[in-house]
């Protein structure tokens, strides 16, 4: 009798698996049909041009044309303001400075030295031209003098380098005139 009961359970298991597979196929088929008839036309298929669609397109083009006209007017106004001020806008030049300045530090024994490259960001091209023509030797002397007062510990820390940059900016502005240097950049530093 045990064999007969086992035989009856096997067809029920096969029927339940078959029923489950059929239900899944029907659900997937329904989802596929819904996607094909609802999602595809709405999001992927190109819409035929209608009068409303053409009107919307024309409105978008008009807005673009208006924005372009506004930009042209703004540029004309900027040019007029420049003429009133008496010159062109300052062209931004890359920062200029001193490369590979090598000197001793104020450490005991005088055995430590530093190699430093410094760049300056000037407020305008006139100040940059002045630096290159008149002040480069004076500023190099100021950098060396400032470095001679520093120890390797002063220049090794981040806070020390920030203080050095601000002191150097103050000295350069003192030499060239207040506000000529906007920022000082340390582009290379080697301490030995």
Short mmCIF file of C-alpha atoms in Angstrom, two decimals:
data_model
loop_
_atom_site.label_atom_id
_atom_site.label_comp_id
_atom_site.label_asym_id
_atom_site.label_seq_id
_atom_site.Cartn_x
_atom_site.Cartn_y
_atom_site.Cartn_z
CA UNK A 1 0.00 0.00 0.00
CA UNK A 2 2.88 2.31 0.61
CA UNK A 3 3.80 2.13 -3.08
CA UNK A 4 0.32 3.12 -4.23
CA UNK A 5 0.23 6.21 -2.03
CA UNK A 6 3.60 7.33 -3.34
CA UNK A 7 2.38 7.00 -6.92
CA UNK A 8 -0.63 9.24 -6.28
CA UNK A 9 1.51 12.03 -4.86
CA UNK A 10 3.81 12.20 -7.90
CA UNK A 11 1.09 13.19 -10.41
CA UNK A 12 -0.11 15.92 -8.01
CA UNK A 13 3.42 17.36 -7.82
CA UNK A 14 3.74 17.29 -11.62
CA UNK A 15 0.35 19.01 -12.00
CA UNK A 16 1.25 21.75 -9.50
CA UNK A 17 4.58 22.45 -11.30
CA UNK A 18 2.84 22.55 -14.66
CA UNK A 19 0.15 24.87 -13.30
CA UNK A 20 2.78 27.20 -11.84
CA UNK A 21 4.65 27.35 -15.16
CA UNK A 22 1.44 28.12 -17.06
CA UNK A 23 0.54 30.94 -14.65
CA UNK A 24 4.02 32.48 -15.00
CA UNK A 25 3.85 32.33 -18.81
CA UNK A 26 0.43 34.03 -18.81
CA UNK A 27 1.64 36.79 -16.47
CA UNK A 28 4.79 37.41 -18.53
CA UNK A 29 2.75 37.44 -21.73
CA UNK A 30 0.36 40.00 -20.23
CA UNK A 31 3.24 42.21 -19.12
CA UNK A 32 4.83 41.98 -22.55
CA UNK A 33 1.59 42.92 -24.28
CA UNK A 34 1.04 45.85 -21.93
CA UNK A 35 4.56 47.05 -22.58
CA UNK A 36 4.17 46.75 -26.32
CA UNK A 37 0.83 48.53 -26.54
CA UNK A 38 1.29 51.13 -23.80
CA UNK A 39 4.96 51.83 -23.06
CA UNK A 40 6.47 51.47 -26.53
CA UNK A 41 4.22 53.95 -28.36
CA UNK A 42 4.37 56.45 -25.52
CA UNK A 43 8.14 56.56 -24.93
CA UNK A 44 9.98 55.02 -27.87
CA UNK A 45 7.97 55.56 -31.02
CA UNK A 46 8.27 58.96 -32.76
CA UNK A 47 5.12 61.01 -32.47
CA UNK A 48 3.59 62.16 -35.74
CA UNK A 49 3.82 65.91 -36.27
CA UNK A 50 0.56 67.59 -35.34
CA UNK A 51 -0.36 71.22 -35.35
CA UNK A 52 0.09 71.36 -31.59
CA UNK A 53 3.53 69.75 -31.82
CA UNK A 54 4.57 72.17 -34.56
CA UNK A 55 3.35 75.12 -32.50
CA UNK A 56 5.34 73.92 -29.48
CA UNK A 57 8.45 73.53 -31.64
CA UNK A 58 8.04 77.03 -33.02
CA UNK A 59 7.66 78.43 -29.49
CA UNK A 60 10.89 76.71 -28.42
CA UNK A 61 12.73 78.15 -31.44
CA UNK A 62 11.39 81.63 -30.66
CA UNK A 63 12.63 81.34 -27.07
CA UNK A 64 16.07 80.29 -28.30
CA UNK A 65 16.18 83.24 -30.70
CA UNK A 66 15.15 85.61 -27.90
CA UNK A 67 17.91 84.27 -25.64
CA UNK A 68 20.49 84.72 -28.40
CA UNK A 69 19.33 88.30 -28.97
CA UNK A 70 19.56 89.02 -25.22
CA UNK A 71 23.10 87.66 -25.11
CA UNK A 72 24.11 89.84 -28.07
CA UNK A 73 22.64 92.90 -26.35
CA UNK A 74 24.51 92.10 -23.13
CA UNK A 75 27.78 91.81 -25.06
CA UNK A 76 27.16 95.15 -26.74
CA UNK A 77 26.47 96.77 -23.37
CA UNK A 78 29.69 95.31 -21.93
CA UNK A 79 31.67 96.71 -24.86
CA UNK A 80 30.09 100.14 -24.33
CA UNK A 81 31.03 100.02 -20.64
CA UNK A 82 34.60 99.08 -21.53
CA UNK A 83 34.84 102.06 -23.88
CA UNK A 84 33.53 104.34 -21.15
CA UNK A 85 36.13 103.01 -18.73
CA UNK A 86 38.81 103.76 -21.29
CA UNK A 87 40.18 100.37 -22.15
CA UNK A 88 39.74 96.75 -22.83
CA UNK A 89 39.19 94.13 -20.19
CA UNK A 90 42.38 92.87 -18.62
CA UNK A 91 43.47 89.72 -20.31
CA UNK A 92 44.25 87.04 -17.78
CA UNK A 93 47.84 85.96 -18.04
CA UNK A 94 49.18 82.95 -16.25
CA UNK A 95 50.91 83.67 -12.96
CA UNK A 96 54.58 84.64 -13.18
CA UNK A 97 57.22 84.40 -10.54
CA UNK A 98 60.61 83.17 -9.47
CA UNK A 99 61.82 79.66 -10.24
CA UNK A 100 64.28 77.55 -8.24
CA UNK A 101 65.44 80.06 -5.64
CA UNK A 102 68.08 78.27 -3.52
CA UNK A 103 69.36 79.59 -0.19
CA UNK A 104 70.48 78.62 3.31
CA UNK A 105 67.98 78.55 6.17
CA UNK A 106 68.31 79.97 9.66
CA UNK A 107 68.94 76.55 11.24
CA UNK A 108 71.84 76.20 13.64
CA UNK A 109 75.03 75.24 11.86
CA UNK A 110 73.83 76.66 8.52
CA UNK A 111 73.71 73.23 6.92
CA UNK A 112 70.06 73.25 5.85
CA UNK A 113 68.94 74.88 2.62
CA UNK A 114 65.75 75.26 0.61
CA UNK A 115 64.92 75.32 -3.09
CA UNK A 116 61.68 77.20 -3.71
CA UNK A 117 59.61 78.27 -6.72
CA UNK A 118 57.08 81.06 -6.23
CA UNK A 119 54.42 82.40 -8.58
CA UNK A 120 52.36 85.55 -8.15
CA UNK A 121 48.83 86.29 -9.33
CA UNK A 122 48.65 90.02 -10.11
CA UNK A 123 45.49 92.10 -10.16
CA UNK A 124 45.99 93.16 -13.78
CA UNK A 125 48.38 92.85 -16.72
CA UNK A 126 49.97 96.22 -15.92
CA UNK A 127 51.13 95.00 -12.50
CA UNK A 128 52.48 91.84 -14.11
CA UNK A 129 54.40 93.88 -16.68
CA UNK A 130 55.81 96.08 -13.88
CA UNK A 131 57.00 92.96 -12.05
CA UNK A 132 58.76 91.63 -15.12
CA UNK A 133 60.34 94.99 -16.04
CA UNK A 134 61.13 96.73 -12.74
CA UNK A 135 60.62 94.72 -9.61
CA UNK A 136 61.80 91.18 -10.27
CA UNK A 137 65.25 91.68 -8.68
CA UNK A 138 63.82 93.49 -5.64
CA UNK A 139 61.23 90.79 -5.07
CA UNK A 140 63.82 88.02 -5.41
CA UNK A 141 65.85 89.84 -2.73
CA UNK A 142 62.72 90.02 -0.52
CA UNK A 143 62.12 86.28 -0.97
CA UNK A 144 65.73 85.47 -0.06
CA UNK A 145 65.69 87.78 2.96
CA UNK A 146 62.46 86.23 4.20
CA UNK A 147 63.83 82.70 3.69
CA UNK A 148 67.01 83.53 5.63
CA UNK A 149 64.85 84.25 8.67
CA UNK A 150 63.04 80.89 8.49
CA UNK A 151 64.10 77.53 9.86
CA UNK A 152 63.45 74.17 8.25
CA UNK A 153 60.80 73.50 10.90
CA UNK A 154 58.99 76.74 9.94
CA UNK A 155 58.84 75.74 6.28
CA UNK A 156 58.06 72.06 6.88
CA UNK A 157 54.60 72.58 8.36
CA UNK A 158 51.47 73.62 6.48
CA UNK A 159 50.82 76.48 8.90
CA UNK A 160 54.39 77.69 8.43
CA UNK A 161 54.02 77.73 4.64
CA UNK A 162 50.71 79.59 4.88
CA UNK A 163 52.37 82.20 7.11
CA UNK A 164 55.31 82.42 4.68
CA UNK A 165 52.95 83.02 1.74
CA UNK A 166 51.07 85.78 3.54
CA UNK A 167 54.34 87.46 4.69
CA UNK A 168 55.70 87.28 1.16
CA UNK A 169 52.50 88.72 -0.31
CA UNK A 170 52.67 91.63 2.16
CA UNK A 171 56.32 92.33 1.28
CA UNK A 172 55.70 92.21 -2.47
CA UNK A 173 52.70 94.51 -2.12
CA UNK A 174 54.88 96.84 -0.05
CA UNK A 175 57.47 96.96 -2.84
CA UNK A 176 55.08 97.23 -5.81
CA UNK A 177 52.14 99.03 -4.22
CA UNK A 178 49.20 97.83 -2.18
CA UNK A 179 46.84 95.39 -3.87
CA UNK A 180 49.03 94.59 -6.88
CA UNK A 181 49.47 90.94 -5.86
CA UNK A 182 46.23 89.05 -5.28
CA UNK A 183 47.74 85.69 -4.37
CA UNK A 184 51.05 83.91 -3.90
CA UNK A 185 51.56 80.31 -4.96
CA UNK A 186 54.37 78.03 -3.81
CA UNK A 187 54.82 75.69 -6.77
CA UNK A 188 57.91 73.82 -5.60
CA UNK A 189 59.68 73.37 -2.26
CA UNK A 190 62.59 71.13 -1.35
CA UNK A 191 64.29 71.33 2.04
CA UNK A 192 67.61 69.52 2.62
#
